């Protein structure tokens, strides 16, 4: 398995540059095709033809939108300039950002999006965008933190959060291209008094043996914590182990007007310090 098509979410926010840099770097490593996806919903409507004043206003807004599309496209193509031009595409979609990423996920091996910055909200992008995309894409989603602009060693030291459930199993498989190239892989299970799920006291040795058969040298680690939640324990291990990529299953489900995520997933999406590859 390899990542051969990567789709990255583009928007007008200041954190978009680092997200594109991460996606472009992954595309270089895996000799992959990179697609930048920008959501640009249509502004003009048939009713404008019946109202000259409204038509002029909508035309002006349409021109502004076209200018934004051109600016986003130019920035994306510039930052992906190190790739073969035949392997880079910019797509402007006439739909919302969640629907746009879901659409492109059907034809991609990896989706790259950004963590929501509560202090730098981007117009048109919902606050729960990472959750919505992760739970509905059907593909692995790499969420890039907003706190820094550079992740030069992404995937060198990987921590796999393991609890033997379906989501974690899928995440391990989806992350295999990274794991097989990593310098160090740690598979960690956390058993906490805060974690009352059915997968308590699941050892990581079994999945470590599985990875070894795929050429991944992984060490198993077990943590028992009565003071921290599972999410907080993982954040501590990421910091202490100089981890640059966290791999985990995203537990939860999406409804028409509601998203229900597990506590660990919520904690990490809010307080992440390194990119997280999530699968649902």
XYZ file of C-alpha atoms in Angstrom:
280
model
C 0.000 0.000 0.000
C 1.133 3.565 -0.701
C -0.356 7.015 -0.797
C -0.721 7.840 -4.487
C -3.419 10.512 -4.329
C -3.476 13.105 -1.559
C -6.197 15.730 -1.169
C -5.558 18.799 0.988
C -8.214 21.228 2.166
C -7.593 24.845 1.146
C -9.158 27.945 2.677
C -8.472 31.649 3.213
C -6.975 31.191 6.684
C -3.398 31.903 7.730
C -2.790 28.254 8.690
C -3.446 26.957 5.184
C 0.214 27.401 4.173
C 1.578 24.933 6.711
C -1.138 22.429 5.796
C -0.148 22.611 2.127
C 3.532 22.265 3.058
C 2.762 19.068 4.967
C 0.683 17.642 2.114
C 3.302 18.559 -0.491
C 6.065 16.968 1.585
C 4.084 13.724 1.846
C 3.410 13.810 -1.893
C 7.154 14.119 -2.563
C 7.973 11.198 -0.296
C 5.482 8.866 -1.895
C 5.666 10.212 -5.445
C 1.971 10.974 -5.161
C -0.552 13.161 -6.960
C -1.550 16.225 -4.905
C -4.975 17.843 -5.181
C -5.796 21.148 -3.493
C -9.522 21.413 -2.761
C -11.087 24.828 -2.213
C -14.762 25.343 -1.423
C -16.226 28.240 -3.426
C -20.035 28.036 -3.343
C -21.837 29.757 -6.219
C -23.165 33.241 -5.478
C -25.176 34.113 -8.577
C -28.782 33.010 -8.779
C -31.586 33.143 -11.309
C -33.468 35.697 -9.185
C -30.696 38.222 -9.829
C -31.736 38.457 -13.447
C -35.083 39.904 -12.352
C -33.622 42.582 -10.085
C -30.908 44.832 -11.626
C -29.778 46.220 -8.258
C -29.484 42.772 -6.730
C -27.812 41.533 -9.884
C -25.118 44.208 -9.581
C -24.494 43.362 -5.927
C -24.234 39.655 -6.660
C -21.965 40.296 -9.627
C -19.626 42.281 -7.361
C -19.616 39.474 -4.802
C -18.984 36.967 -7.564
C -15.980 38.994 -8.732
C -14.641 39.076 -5.171
C -15.080 35.324 -4.889
C -13.230 34.803 -8.172
C -10.374 36.925 -6.847
C -10.196 34.786 -3.691
C -10.171 31.606 -5.753
C -7.306 32.943 -7.840
C -5.342 33.953 -4.728
C -5.813 30.567 -3.045
C -4.919 28.754 -6.252
C -1.758 30.830 -6.722
C -0.601 30.246 -3.152
C -1.267 26.520 -3.382
C 0.593 26.072 -6.662
C 3.520 28.136 -5.372
C 3.933 26.129 -2.176
C 3.614 22.865 -4.122
C 6.137 24.130 -6.644
C 8.695 21.456 -5.789
C 6.433 18.779 -7.243
C 6.142 17.778 -10.869
C 3.488 20.121 -12.285
C 1.713 17.156 -13.870
C 1.086 15.773 -10.380
C -0.485 18.900 -8.882
C -4.104 19.964 -9.325
C -6.216 22.790 -7.940
C -9.952 22.196 -7.651
C -12.508 24.900 -6.858
C -15.749 23.215 -5.831
C -19.229 24.722 -5.848
C -20.196 23.143 -2.510
C -19.451 23.423 1.193
C -16.013 22.397 2.509
C -17.206 19.218 4.225
C -19.019 17.985 1.140
C -16.062 18.963 -1.050
C -13.619 16.920 1.034
C -16.023 13.973 1.236
C -16.311 14.013 -2.546
C -12.555 14.021 -3.109
C -12.007 11.452 -0.369
C -13.672 8.880 -2.596
C -10.746 9.144 -5.005
C -7.866 9.785 -2.589
C -5.650 7.698 -0.348
C -5.120 10.383 2.280
C -6.937 13.575 3.286
C -5.013 16.468 4.876
C -6.951 19.070 6.854
C -6.233 21.552 9.640
C -7.116 21.677 13.313
C -9.688 24.332 14.148
C -8.107 27.453 15.623
C -10.751 29.001 17.932
C -9.040 32.393 17.654
C -8.719 32.368 13.859
C -12.005 31.060 12.514
C -12.288 30.882 8.726
C -15.524 32.056 7.108
C -17.540 29.195 5.706
C -15.616 26.459 7.563
C -17.539 24.979 10.524
C -15.800 24.744 13.903
C -16.324 20.971 13.897
C -14.863 20.572 10.412
C -12.156 18.046 11.480
C -14.751 15.887 13.215
C -17.168 15.985 10.291
C -14.520 15.090 7.721
C -12.950 12.355 9.859
C -16.275 10.661 10.561
C -17.634 10.832 7.017
C -14.677 10.693 4.613
C -14.165 6.944 4.640
C -10.427 7.571 4.253
C -7.565 8.273 6.648
C -7.477 11.924 7.663
C -4.290 13.698 8.698
C -5.130 16.639 10.964
C -2.396 19.297 11.131
C -2.124 21.456 14.296
C -2.340 25.221 13.983
C 0.245 26.052 16.642
C 3.279 25.864 14.358
C 4.096 26.224 10.675
C 6.703 23.484 10.332
C 6.728 19.705 10.741
C 10.032 18.727 9.078
C 10.283 15.279 10.716
C 6.701 14.144 10.253
C 6.545 10.366 10.575
C 10.056 9.769 11.936
C 8.876 8.894 15.455
C 5.331 7.548 15.503
C 3.068 6.748 18.416
C 0.151 4.397 17.735
C -2.716 4.595 20.229
C -4.000 1.036 20.481
C -7.144 -0.344 22.127
C -7.929 -3.209 19.707
C -11.204 -1.732 18.463
C -12.270 -1.462 14.842
C -11.237 2.160 14.443
C -7.754 1.580 15.857
C -7.284 -1.468 13.631
C -8.189 0.515 10.561
C -5.919 3.382 11.597
C -2.926 1.049 11.826
C -3.590 -0.283 8.329
C -4.181 3.197 6.912
C -0.943 4.482 8.453
C 1.184 1.605 7.123
C 3.073 3.747 4.544
C 4.249 6.019 7.370
C 4.954 3.156 9.768
C 7.109 1.270 7.267
C 9.324 4.339 6.799
C 9.478 5.444 10.422
C 12.680 5.409 12.468
C 10.771 4.414 15.588
C 7.231 3.162 16.171
C 5.696 2.779 19.616
C 2.356 1.022 20.046
C 0.815 2.149 23.297
C -2.210 1.057 25.267
C -3.489 3.184 28.110
C -5.591 1.715 30.891
C -7.106 4.407 33.033
C -9.817 4.546 35.655
C -11.420 7.089 33.335
C -11.601 4.493 30.534
C -14.460 2.096 31.201
C -14.725 0.650 27.702
C -14.764 -3.021 26.758
C -11.136 -2.972 25.645
C -9.505 -2.363 29.001
C -6.203 -4.113 29.704
C -5.598 -4.918 26.046
C -1.853 -5.473 25.501
C -0.055 -3.923 22.537
C 2.235 -6.904 21.908
C -0.141 -8.561 19.455
C -0.344 -5.593 17.096
C 3.420 -5.086 17.413
C 3.955 -8.638 16.122
C 1.520 -7.955 13.292
C 3.457 -4.838 12.304
C 6.742 -6.749 12.403
C 5.429 -9.040 9.689
C 4.959 -5.918 7.558
C 8.520 -4.791 8.104
C 7.699 -2.341 10.893
C 9.922 -2.454 13.959
C 7.518 -1.508 16.715
C 7.871 -1.594 20.460
C 4.888 -2.214 22.709
C 4.191 0.049 25.658
C 1.597 -0.159 28.407
C 0.461 2.665 30.642
C -1.668 2.517 33.765
C -2.862 5.909 34.871
C -5.285 6.728 37.642
C -4.592 10.456 37.501
C -4.932 11.290 33.791
C -7.530 10.517 31.166
C -6.451 8.408 28.191
C -6.307 11.502 25.979
C -4.139 13.415 28.436
C -1.851 10.416 28.902
C -1.307 10.237 25.140
C -0.520 13.963 25.010
C 2.087 13.504 27.741
C 3.664 10.558 25.923
C 3.780 12.552 22.688
C 5.680 15.341 24.456
C 8.021 13.089 26.449
C 8.869 10.831 23.515
C 9.508 13.586 20.971
C 6.770 12.052 18.839
C 6.054 13.751 15.498
C 3.025 11.714 14.377
C 0.187 10.171 16.356
C -1.928 7.400 14.815
C -5.313 6.576 16.303
C -8.822 5.448 15.562
C -11.509 8.118 15.768
C -14.411 6.714 17.726
C -17.779 8.349 17.198
C -20.653 8.769 14.795
C -22.202 11.540 12.753
C -25.885 12.357 12.544
C -27.711 14.930 10.493
C -27.403 17.638 13.151
C -25.160 16.064 15.733
C -21.655 14.698 16.073
C -20.852 12.328 18.897
C -17.156 11.710 19.463
C -15.370 9.685 22.100
C -13.666 11.635 24.868
C -10.171 10.683 23.711
C -10.824 11.928 20.182
C -12.252 15.203 21.456
C -9.320 15.790 23.798
C -6.722 15.234 21.102
C -8.478 17.340 18.469
C -8.617 20.228 20.932
C -5.121 19.964 22.416
C -3.037 18.242 19.733
C 0.602 19.300 19.383
C 1.640 17.051 16.476
C -0.204 15.897 13.334
C -2.667 13.081 13.998
C -3.638 10.445 11.461
C -7.182 9.378 12.269
C -9.386 6.678 10.782
C -13.014 5.930 11.466
